[in-house]
C-alpha positions as a printed Julia matrix, in Angstrom:
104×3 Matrix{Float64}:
  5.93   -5.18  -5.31
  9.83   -6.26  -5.83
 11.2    -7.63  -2.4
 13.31   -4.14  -2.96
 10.41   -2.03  -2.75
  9.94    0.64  -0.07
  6.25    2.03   0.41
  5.6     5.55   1.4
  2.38    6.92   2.59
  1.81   10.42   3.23
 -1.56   11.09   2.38
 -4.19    8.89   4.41
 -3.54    5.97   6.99
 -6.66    4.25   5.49
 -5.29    3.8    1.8
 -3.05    1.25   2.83
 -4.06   -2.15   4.54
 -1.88   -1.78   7.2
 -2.26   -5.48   8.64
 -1.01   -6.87   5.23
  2.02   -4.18   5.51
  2.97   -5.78   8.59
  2.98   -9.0    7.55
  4.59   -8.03   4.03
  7.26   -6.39   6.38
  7.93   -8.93   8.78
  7.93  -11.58   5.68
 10.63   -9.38   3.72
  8.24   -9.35   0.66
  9.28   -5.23   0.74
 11.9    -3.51   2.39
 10.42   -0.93   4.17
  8.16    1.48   4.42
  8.0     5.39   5.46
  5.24    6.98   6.56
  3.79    9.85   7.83
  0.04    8.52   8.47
 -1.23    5.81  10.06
 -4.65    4.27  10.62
 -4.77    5.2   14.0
 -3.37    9.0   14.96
 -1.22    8.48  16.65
  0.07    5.66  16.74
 -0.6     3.61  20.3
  2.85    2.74  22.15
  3.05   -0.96  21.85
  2.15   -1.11  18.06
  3.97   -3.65  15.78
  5.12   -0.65  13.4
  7.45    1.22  16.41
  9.01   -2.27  16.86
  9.62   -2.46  12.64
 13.48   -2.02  12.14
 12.37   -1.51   8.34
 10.02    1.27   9.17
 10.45    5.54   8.81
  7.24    6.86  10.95
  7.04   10.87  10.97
  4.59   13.05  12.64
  1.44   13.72  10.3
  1.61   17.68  10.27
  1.86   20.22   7.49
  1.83   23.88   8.97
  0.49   26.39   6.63
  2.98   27.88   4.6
  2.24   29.74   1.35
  3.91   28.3   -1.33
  4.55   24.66   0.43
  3.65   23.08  -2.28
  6.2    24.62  -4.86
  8.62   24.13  -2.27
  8.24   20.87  -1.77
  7.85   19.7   -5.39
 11.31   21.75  -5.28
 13.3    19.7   -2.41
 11.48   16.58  -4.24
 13.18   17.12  -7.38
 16.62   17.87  -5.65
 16.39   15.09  -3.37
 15.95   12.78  -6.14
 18.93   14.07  -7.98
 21.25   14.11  -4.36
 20.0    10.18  -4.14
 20.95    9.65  -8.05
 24.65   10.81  -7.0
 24.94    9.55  -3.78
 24.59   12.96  -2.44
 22.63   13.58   1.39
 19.12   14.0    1.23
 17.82   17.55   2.23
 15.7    17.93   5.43
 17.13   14.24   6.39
 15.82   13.06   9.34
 18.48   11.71  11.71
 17.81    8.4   13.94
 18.43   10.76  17.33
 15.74   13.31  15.93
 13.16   10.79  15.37
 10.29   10.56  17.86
  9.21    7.26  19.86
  6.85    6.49  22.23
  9.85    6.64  24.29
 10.8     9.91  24.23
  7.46   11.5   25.77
């Protein structure tokens, strides 16, 4: 991956070797990473990955909604065009809303 490159795994902890995305994080051979699984659920406190300035975590949870996928595929396609023009992302997560071990 380009040094630019910012991994995003929302599917399963397990498809990514998390030890080497530590390393390839701390090294700067990517830029970041976002993601919404981890190998262990959750996350312990103390883990590298909550110290990671580089690194997006989110809760793994998808309530049951209907037509979530549609909708999503939907805010996808938006959010791509909004990044294209330098617009705000929809359903942007703000650094105050983001949860920590801290804030238990």
């Amino acid at each position: 991956m380009k040094p630019t490159s910012i991994v995003v795994n929302l599917s399963r902890g397990e498809v990514i070797d998390q030890d080497a995305l530590i390393a390839a994080l701390n090294d700067g051979r990517i830029a970041g990473a976002g993601l919404g699984v981890t190998v262990s659920e959750p996350l312990p406190a103390g883990h590298p990955l909550w110290d990671a300035t580089n690194v997006l975590i989110t809760p793994h949870f998808s309530p049951p909604v209907a037509d979530r996928r549609e909708r999503s595929v939907d805010i996808i396609i938006q959010n791509l065009g909004r990044y294209r023009s330098g617009q705000p992302m929809l359903n942007q997560l703000m650094r105050d809303g983001i949860w920590t071990p801290e804030k238990t």
